[in-house]
Coordinates of C-alpha atoms (C1' of nucleotides) in Angstrom, one line a residue:
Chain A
X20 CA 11.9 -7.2 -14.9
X21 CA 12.6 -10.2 -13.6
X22 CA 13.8 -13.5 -16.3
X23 CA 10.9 -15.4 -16.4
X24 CA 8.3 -12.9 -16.7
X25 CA 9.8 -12.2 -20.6
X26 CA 8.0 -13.8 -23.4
X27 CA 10.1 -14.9 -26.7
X28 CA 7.6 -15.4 -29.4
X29 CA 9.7 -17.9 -32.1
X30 CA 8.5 -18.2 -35.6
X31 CA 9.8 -20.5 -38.2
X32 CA 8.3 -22.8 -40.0
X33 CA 10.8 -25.9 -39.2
X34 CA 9.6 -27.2 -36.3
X35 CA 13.8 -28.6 -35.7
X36 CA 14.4 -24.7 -35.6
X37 CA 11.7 -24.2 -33.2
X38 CA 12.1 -27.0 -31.3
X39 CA 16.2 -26.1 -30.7
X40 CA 15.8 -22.8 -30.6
X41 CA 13.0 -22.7 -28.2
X42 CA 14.7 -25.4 -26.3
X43 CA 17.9 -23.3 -25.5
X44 CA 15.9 -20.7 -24.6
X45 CA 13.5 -21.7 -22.4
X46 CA 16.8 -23.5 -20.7
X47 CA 17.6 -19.7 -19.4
X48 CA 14.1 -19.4 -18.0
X49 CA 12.3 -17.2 -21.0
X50 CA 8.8 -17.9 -21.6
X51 CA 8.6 -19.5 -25.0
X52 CA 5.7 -19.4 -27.2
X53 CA 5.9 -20.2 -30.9
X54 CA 4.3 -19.9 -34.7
X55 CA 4.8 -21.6 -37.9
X56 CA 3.8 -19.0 -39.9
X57 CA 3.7 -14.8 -40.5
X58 CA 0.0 -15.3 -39.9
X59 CA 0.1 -17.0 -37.1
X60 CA 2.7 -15.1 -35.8
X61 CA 0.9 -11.9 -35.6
X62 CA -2.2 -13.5 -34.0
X63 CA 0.1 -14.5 -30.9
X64 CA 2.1 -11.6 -31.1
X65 CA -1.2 -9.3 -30.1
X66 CA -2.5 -11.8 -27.7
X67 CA 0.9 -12.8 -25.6
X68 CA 2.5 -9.5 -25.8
X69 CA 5.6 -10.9 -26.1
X70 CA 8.9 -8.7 -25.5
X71 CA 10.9 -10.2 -28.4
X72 CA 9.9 -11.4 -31.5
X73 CA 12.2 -14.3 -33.5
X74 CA 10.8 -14.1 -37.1
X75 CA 12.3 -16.4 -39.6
X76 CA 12.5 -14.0 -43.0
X77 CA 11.1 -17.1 -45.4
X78 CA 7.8 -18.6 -44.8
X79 CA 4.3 -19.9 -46.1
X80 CA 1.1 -17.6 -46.2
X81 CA 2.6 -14.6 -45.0
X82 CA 6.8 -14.0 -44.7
X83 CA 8.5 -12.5 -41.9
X84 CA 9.1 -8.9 -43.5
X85 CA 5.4 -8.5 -43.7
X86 CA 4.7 -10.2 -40.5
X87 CA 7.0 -7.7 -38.4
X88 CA 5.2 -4.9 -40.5
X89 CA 2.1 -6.1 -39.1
X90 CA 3.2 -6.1 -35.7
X91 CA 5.1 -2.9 -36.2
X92 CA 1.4 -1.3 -36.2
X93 CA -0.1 -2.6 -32.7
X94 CA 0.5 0.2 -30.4
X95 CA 0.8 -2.5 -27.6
X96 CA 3.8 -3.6 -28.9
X97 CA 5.5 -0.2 -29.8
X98 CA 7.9 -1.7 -27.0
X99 CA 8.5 -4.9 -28.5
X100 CA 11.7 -6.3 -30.3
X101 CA 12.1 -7.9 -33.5
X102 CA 14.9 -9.7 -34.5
X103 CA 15.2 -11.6 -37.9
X104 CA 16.0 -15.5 -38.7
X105 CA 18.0 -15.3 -42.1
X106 CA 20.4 -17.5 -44.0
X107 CA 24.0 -16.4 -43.7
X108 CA 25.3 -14.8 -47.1
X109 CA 22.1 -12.9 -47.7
X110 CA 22.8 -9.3 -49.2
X111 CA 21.7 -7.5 -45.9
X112 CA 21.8 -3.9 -48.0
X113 CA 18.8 -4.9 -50.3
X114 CA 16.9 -6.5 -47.1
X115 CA 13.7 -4.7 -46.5
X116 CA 13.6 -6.2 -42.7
X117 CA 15.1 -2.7 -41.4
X118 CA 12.5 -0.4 -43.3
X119 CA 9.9 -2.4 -42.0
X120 CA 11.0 -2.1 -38.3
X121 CA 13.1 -4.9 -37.0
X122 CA 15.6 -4.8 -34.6
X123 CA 18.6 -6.7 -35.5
X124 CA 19.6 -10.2 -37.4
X125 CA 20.2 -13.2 -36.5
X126 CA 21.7 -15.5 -39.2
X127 CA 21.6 -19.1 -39.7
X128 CA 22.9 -22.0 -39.1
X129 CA 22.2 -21.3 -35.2
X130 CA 24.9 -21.5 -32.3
X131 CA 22.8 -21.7 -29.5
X132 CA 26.0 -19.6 -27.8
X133 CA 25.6 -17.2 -30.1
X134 CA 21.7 -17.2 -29.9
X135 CA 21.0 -16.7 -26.5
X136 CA 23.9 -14.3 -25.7
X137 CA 22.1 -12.1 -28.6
X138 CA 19.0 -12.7 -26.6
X139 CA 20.3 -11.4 -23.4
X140 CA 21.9 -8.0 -25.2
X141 CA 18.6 -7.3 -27.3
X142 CA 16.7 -7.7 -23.8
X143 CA 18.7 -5.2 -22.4
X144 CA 18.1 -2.7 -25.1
X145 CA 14.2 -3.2 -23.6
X146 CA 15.1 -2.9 -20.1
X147 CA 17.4 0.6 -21.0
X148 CA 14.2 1.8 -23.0
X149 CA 12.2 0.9 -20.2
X150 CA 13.5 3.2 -17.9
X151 CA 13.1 6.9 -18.3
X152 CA 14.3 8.0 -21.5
X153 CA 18.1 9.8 -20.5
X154 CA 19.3 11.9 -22.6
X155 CA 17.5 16.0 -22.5
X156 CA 16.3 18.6 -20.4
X157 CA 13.6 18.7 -17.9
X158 CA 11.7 21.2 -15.7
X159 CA 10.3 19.9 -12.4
X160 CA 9.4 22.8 -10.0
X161 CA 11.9 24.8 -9.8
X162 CA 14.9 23.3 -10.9
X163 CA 15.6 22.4 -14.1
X164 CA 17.8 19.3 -15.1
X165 CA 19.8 19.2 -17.9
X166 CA 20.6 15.5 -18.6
X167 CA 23.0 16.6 -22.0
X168 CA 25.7 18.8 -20.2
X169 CA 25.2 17.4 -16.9
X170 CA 24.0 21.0 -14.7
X171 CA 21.0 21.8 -12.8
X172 CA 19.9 25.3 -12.6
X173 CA 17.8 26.0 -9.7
X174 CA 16.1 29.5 -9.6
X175 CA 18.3 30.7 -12.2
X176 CA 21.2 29.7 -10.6
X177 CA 23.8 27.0 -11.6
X178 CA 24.0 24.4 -9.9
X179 CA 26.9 21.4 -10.8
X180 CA 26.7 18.5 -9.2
X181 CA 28.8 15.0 -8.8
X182 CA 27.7 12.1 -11.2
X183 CA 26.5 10.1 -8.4
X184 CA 24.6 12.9 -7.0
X185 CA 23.4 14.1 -10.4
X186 CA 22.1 10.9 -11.1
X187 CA 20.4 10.1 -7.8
X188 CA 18.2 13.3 -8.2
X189 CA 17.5 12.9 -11.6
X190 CA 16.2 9.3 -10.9
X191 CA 14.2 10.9 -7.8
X192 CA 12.9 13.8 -9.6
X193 CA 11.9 12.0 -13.0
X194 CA 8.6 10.9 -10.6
X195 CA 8.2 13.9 -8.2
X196 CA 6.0 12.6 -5.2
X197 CA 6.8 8.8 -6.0
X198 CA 8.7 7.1 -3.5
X199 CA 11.8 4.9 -4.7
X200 CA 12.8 2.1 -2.8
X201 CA 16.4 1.9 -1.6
X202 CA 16.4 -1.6 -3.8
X203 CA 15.1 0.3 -6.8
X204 CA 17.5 3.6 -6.4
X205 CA 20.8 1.0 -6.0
X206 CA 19.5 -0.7 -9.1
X207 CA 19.0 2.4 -11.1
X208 CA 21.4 4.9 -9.8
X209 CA 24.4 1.8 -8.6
X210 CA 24.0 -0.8 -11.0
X211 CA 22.8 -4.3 -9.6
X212 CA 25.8 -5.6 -9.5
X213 CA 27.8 -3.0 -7.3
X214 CA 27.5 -3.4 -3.9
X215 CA 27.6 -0.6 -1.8
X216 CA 26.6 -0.1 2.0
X217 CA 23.8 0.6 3.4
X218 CA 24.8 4.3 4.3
X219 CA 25.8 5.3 1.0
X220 CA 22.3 6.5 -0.4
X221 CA 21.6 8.3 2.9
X222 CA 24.8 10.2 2.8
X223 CA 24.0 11.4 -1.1
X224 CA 20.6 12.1 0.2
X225 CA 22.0 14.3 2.7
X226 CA 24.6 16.4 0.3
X227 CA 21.2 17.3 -2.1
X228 CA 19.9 17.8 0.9
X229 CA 22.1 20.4 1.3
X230 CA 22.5 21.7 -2.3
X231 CA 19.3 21.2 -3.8
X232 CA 16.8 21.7 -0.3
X233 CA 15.8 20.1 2.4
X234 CA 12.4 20.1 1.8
X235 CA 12.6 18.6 -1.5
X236 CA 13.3 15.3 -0.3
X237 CA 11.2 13.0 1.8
X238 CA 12.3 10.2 3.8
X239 CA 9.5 7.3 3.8
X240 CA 11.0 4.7 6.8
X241 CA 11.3 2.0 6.2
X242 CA 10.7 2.4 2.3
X243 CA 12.8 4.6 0.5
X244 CA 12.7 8.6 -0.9
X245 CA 10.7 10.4 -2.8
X246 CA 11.6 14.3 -4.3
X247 CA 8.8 17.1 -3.6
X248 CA 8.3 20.1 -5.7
Chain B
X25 CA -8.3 10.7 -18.4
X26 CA -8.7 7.9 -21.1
X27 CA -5.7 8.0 -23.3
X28 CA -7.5 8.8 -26.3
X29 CA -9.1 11.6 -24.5
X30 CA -5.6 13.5 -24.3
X31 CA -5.1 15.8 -27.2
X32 CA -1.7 16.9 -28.5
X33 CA -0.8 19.8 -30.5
X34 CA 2.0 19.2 -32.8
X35 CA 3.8 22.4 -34.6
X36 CA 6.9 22.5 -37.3
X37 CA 7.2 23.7 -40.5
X38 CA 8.1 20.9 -42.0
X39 CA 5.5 18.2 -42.9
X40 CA 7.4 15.7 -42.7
X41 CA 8.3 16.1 -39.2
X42 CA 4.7 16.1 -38.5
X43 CA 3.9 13.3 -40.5
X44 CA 6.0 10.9 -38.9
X45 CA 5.6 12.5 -35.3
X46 CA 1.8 13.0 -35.4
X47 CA 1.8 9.1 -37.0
X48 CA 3.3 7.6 -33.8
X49 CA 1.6 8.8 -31.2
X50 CA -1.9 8.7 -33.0
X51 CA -0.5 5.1 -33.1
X52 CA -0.7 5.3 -29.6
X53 CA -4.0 6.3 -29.2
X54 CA -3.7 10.4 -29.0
X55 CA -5.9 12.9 -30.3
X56 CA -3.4 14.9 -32.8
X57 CA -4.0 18.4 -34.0
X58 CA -0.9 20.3 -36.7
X59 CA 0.1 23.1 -37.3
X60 CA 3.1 24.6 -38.8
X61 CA 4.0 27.7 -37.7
X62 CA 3.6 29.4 -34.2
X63 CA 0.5 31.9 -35.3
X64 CA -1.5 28.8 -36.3
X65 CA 0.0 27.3 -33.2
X66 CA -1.5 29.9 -30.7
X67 CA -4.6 30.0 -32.4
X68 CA -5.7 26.5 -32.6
X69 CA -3.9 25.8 -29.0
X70 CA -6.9 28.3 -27.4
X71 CA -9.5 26.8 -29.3
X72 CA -8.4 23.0 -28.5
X73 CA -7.1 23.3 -25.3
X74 CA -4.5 20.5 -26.0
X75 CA -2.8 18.9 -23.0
X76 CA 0.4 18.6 -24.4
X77 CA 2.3 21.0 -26.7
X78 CA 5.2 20.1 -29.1
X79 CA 6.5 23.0 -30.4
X80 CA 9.8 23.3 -33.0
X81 CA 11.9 26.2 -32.0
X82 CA 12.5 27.3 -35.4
X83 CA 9.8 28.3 -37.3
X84 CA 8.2 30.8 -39.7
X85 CA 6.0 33.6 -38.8
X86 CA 6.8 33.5 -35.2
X87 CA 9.0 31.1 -33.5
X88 CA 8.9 28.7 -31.0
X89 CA 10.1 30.7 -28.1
X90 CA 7.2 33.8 -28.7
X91 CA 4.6 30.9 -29.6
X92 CA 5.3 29.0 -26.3
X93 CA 4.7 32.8 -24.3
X94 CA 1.7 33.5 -26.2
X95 CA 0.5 30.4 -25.0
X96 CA 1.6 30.4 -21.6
X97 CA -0.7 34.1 -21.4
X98 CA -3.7 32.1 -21.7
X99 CA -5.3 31.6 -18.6
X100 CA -7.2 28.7 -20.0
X101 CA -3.9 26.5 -21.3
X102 CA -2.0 26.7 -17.6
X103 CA -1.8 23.6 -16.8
X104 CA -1.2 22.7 -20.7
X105 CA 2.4 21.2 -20.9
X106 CA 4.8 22.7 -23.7
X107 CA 7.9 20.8 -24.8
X108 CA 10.0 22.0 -27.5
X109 CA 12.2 20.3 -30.5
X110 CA 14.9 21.4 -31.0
X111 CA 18.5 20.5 -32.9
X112 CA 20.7 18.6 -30.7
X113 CA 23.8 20.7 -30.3
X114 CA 22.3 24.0 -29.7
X115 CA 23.7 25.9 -26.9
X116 CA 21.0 25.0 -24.2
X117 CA 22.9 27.2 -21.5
X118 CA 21.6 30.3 -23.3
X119 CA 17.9 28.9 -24.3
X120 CA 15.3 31.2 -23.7
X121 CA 13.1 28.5 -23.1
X122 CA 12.7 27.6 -20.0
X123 CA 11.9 31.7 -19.2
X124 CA 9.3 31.1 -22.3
X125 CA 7.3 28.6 -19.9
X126 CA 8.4 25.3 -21.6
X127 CA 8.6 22.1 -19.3
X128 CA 11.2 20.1 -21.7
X129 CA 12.9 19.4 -24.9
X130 CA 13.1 16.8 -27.2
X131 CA 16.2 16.7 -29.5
X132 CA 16.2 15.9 -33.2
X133 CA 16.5 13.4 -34.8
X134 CA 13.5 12.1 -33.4
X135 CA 13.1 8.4 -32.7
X136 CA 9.9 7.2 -32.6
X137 CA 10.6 5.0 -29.1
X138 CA 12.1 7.9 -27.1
X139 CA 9.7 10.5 -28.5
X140 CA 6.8 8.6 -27.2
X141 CA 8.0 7.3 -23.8
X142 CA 8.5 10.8 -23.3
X143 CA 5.5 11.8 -24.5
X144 CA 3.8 9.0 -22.1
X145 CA 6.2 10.4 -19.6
X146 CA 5.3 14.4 -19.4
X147 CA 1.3 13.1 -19.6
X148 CA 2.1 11.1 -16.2
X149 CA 1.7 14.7 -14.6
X150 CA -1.2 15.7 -15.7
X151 CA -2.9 14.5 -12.5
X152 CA -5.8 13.0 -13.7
X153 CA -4.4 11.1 -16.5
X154 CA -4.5 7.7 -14.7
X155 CA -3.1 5.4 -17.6
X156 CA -1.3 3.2 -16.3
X157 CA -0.8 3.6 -12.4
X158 CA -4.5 3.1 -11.9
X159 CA -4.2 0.3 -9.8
X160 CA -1.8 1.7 -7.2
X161 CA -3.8 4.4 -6.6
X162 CA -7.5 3.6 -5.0
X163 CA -10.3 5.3 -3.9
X164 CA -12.7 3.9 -0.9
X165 CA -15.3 6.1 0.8
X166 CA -13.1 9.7 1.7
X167 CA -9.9 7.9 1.5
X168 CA -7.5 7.5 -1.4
X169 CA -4.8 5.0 -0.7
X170 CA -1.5 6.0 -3.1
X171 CA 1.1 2.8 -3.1
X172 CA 3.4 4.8 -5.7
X173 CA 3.7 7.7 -2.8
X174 CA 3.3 5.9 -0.1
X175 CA 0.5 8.3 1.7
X176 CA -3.1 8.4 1.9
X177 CA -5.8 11.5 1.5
X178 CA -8.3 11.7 3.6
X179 CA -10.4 15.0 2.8
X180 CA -7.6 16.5 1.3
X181 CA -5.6 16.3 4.1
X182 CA -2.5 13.8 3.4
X183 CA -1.7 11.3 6.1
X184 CA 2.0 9.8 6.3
X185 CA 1.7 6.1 7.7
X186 CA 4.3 3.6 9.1
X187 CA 5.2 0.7 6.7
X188 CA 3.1 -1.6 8.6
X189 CA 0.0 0.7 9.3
X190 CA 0.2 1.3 5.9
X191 CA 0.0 -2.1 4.7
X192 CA -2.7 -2.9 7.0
X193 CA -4.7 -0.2 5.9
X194 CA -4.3 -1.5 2.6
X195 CA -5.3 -4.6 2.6
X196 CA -8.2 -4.0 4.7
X197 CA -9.2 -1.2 2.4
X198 CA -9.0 -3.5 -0.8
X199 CA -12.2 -4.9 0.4
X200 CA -14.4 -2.7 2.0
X201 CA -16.4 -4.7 3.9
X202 CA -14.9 -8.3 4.1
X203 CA -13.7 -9.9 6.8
X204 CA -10.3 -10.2 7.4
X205 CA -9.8 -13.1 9.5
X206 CA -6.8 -12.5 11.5
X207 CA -4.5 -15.3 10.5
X208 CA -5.1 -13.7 7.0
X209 CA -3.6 -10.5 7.9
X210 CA -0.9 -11.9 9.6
X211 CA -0.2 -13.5 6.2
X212 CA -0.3 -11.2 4.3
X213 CA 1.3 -8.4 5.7
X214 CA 3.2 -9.6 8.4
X215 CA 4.6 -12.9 6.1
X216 CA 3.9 -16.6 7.4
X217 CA 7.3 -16.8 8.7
X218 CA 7.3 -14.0 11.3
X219 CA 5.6 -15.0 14.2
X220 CA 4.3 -12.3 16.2
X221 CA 2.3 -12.1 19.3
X222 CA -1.7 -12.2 19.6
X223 CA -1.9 -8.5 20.4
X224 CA 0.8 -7.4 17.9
X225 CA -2.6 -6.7 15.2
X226 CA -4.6 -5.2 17.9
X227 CA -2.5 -2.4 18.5
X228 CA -1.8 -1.8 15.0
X229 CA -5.8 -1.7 14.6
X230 CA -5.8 1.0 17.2
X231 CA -3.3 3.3 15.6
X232 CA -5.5 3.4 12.7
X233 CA -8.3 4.3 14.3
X234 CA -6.6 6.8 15.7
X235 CA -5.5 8.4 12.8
X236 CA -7.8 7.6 10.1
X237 CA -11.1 7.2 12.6
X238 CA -12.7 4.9 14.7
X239 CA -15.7 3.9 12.4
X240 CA -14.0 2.4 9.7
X241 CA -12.3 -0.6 11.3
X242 CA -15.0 -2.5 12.6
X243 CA -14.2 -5.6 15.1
X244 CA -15.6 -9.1 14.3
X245 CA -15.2 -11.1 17.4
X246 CA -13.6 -14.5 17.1
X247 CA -13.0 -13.5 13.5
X248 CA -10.9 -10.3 12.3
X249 CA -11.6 -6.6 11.5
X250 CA -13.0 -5.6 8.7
X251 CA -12.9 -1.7 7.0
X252 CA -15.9 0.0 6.2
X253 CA -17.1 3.1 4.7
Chain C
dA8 C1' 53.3 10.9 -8.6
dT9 C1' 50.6 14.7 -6.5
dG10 C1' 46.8 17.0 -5.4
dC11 C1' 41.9 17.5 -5.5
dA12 C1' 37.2 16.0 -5.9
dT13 C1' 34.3 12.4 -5.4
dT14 C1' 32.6 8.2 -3.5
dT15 C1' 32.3 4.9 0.1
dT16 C1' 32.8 3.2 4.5
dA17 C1' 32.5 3.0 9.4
dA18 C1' 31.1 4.5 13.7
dC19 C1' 27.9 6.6 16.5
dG20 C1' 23.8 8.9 17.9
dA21 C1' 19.0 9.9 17.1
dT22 C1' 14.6 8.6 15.8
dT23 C1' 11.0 5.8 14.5
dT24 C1' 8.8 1.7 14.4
dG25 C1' 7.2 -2.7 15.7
dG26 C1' 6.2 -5.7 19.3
dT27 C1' 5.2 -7.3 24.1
dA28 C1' 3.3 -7.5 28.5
dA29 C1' 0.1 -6.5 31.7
dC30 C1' -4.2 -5.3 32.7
dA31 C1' -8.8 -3.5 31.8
dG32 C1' -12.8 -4.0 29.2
dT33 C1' -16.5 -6.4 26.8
dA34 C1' -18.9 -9.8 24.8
dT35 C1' -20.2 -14.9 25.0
dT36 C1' -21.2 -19.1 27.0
dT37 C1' -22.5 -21.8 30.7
Chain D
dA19 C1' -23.9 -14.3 37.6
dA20 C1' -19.7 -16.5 37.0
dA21 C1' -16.6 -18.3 34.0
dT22 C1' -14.5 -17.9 29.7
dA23 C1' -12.8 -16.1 25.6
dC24 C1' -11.6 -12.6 23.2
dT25 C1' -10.4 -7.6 22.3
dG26 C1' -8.9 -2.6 23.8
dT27 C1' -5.5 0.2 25.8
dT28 C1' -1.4 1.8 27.7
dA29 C1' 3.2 2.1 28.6
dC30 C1' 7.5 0.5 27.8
dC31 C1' 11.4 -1.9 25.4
dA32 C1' 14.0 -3.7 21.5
dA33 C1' 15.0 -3.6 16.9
dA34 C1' 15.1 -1.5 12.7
dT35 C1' 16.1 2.4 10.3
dC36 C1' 17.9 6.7 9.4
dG37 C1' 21.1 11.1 10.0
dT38 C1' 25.5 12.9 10.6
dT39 C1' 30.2 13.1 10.7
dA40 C1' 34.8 12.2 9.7
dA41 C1' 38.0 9.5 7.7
dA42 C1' 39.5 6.2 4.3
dA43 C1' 39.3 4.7 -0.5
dT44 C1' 38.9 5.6 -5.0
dG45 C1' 39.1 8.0 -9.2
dC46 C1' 40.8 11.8 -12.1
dA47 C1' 43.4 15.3 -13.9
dT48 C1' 47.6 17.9 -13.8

DNA sequence: ATGCATTTTAACGATTTGGTAACAGTATTT
DNA sequence: AAATACTGTTACCAAATCGTTAAAATGCAT
């Protein structure tokens, strides 16, 4: 997901806080929208859709706790992230933001620093649980992937593989019949920032070609691959 | 398939697990049906012919393992899709599983996020549960256009095409019936900056007759093509 | 460090694709 | 009917893309 296409919905009902926070935020290309109040807050919060939620803990007409409750219930934003506003010092034990579904705390006074480095980790929580969930077993066709102790067992038979290789067929097979783009198999499999060259997919390709089946895996020109029960 | 159309059947033994499990994904819109051990499993899973299975390994009166095979006897649940709960830990290499007929496990402790992307996720192949790829996947006269697989069906039979026939097909196909002047296409799926000779779309126009039939591209002199049904 | 497995690169060949040119065909205008 | 303008068709070439291989680089464990 690209920067600019996240939404920050900020709620506090200081409009310095706001205007700061939203500021520094909005400097590093989020989409800002913002609420003075709990009430308010959940009103955006089902219209925008906003992937993280800044909730100050104190306000008028309905507090933060509640709020987050509230928006804890809106299937749409199962996904979302909430984060709490609170004053530093607070006894964090006896705070009910957890139980009602927040993500993490943010405590005041605000270093901007501090606030949008926060920002970027929480948003890569959403991004991880974006992708396929990682961590179990799965059955496509005939093989079976077993994501905890890293094996695939084809027809019964065992079948280790390399982590690279591994990882490329889980990606590939998580969506049998939908075709990856080179970009999209880098990102997921490489990591963005690694560079690799352009022959390095093809040559993986090749080895589960070889291990796993030829006809499991078709080449789409110009596109990418896709796996084939 | 609407997503509150797609029932679940949820088994364990304890009602908590069920509680919390069934709470979430009726939260996301599922039809939920319980049942806590695998007797009641197997007899309410013929009558409700659920879509989706989640069955605890370890339960009273019959377990998991015999529930999921009981199940899988059924003529009328094959294509119903059984996942199984289970301790993280366990030995998976000697599960009996995967023999039983299951297509995944989830590992406790269930969270709530990973439990329902992966519910979300096993639903994606039941083929006719369109939730949220609907719009990469079209239907015009006796052709369906896939973008996620990058192929089109034409009376069942599936047609691989080029990138650029593809694309072409595609756009003309997203409006059956408008013209498409020529400077258009070359827009949009050749990209202003490329600058390509007058016959280049011609030819590309021809191919598709070719392979997909004459009829449907019709030729609007001075103009552009346009697809028909 | 040494050896082994894995990963990446580089080089080359093979294949597919996209694009052009040339000409034939067809409609449109004069 | 002739001239004009546009499209259809074909064969061919160039560029893009992919497959394969071997060797170099890297990582990893002994």
């Amino acid at each position: 997901m690209k920067k600019k296409d996240v939404k920050i919905l900020l709620v506090d009902d200081e409009p310095d806080i706001l205007e700061i926070v939203g500021y520094n935020l909005s400097l590093e290309g989020y989409q800002i929208s913002t609420a003075s109040n709990g009430l308010e807050a959940v009103t955006k919060a089902k219209k925008e859709k906003p992937h993280l939620v800044i909730l100050d803990v104190m306000m008028p007409e309905m507090d933060g706790i509640e709020a987050c409750e509230q928006i804890r219930k809106v299937p749409d934003l199962s996904d979302t992230i909430i984060t709490f506003l609170t004053a530093r010092g607070e006894d964090y034990s006896q705070m009910a933001g957890f139980d009602a579904g927040a993500d993490d705390y943010i405590t005041k006074p605000i270093k901007p620093k501090v606030l949008v480095s926060k920002v970027k980790a929480l948003l890569r929580r959403l991004k991880d649980s974006n992708e396929e969930v990682a961590d179990d077993i799965v059955k496509v066709g005939d093989i079976v992937i077993n994501r905890v102790e890293y094996k695939i067992i084809q027809n019964g038979t065992e079948i280790i593989l390399p982590r690279k290789e591994f990882e490329l067929l889980s990606l590939l097979a998580s969506r049998p019949g939908k075709v990856f783009k080179r970009e999209e198999i880098l990102d997921k499999v490489w990591g963005n920032e690694v560079i690799v060259g352009g022959r390095t997919i093809d040559v993986h390709i090749r080895k589960l070609r070889e291990k796993i089946g030829d006809d499991h895996f078709k080449t789409i020109k110009g596109v990418g691959y896709k796996f084939v029960l």
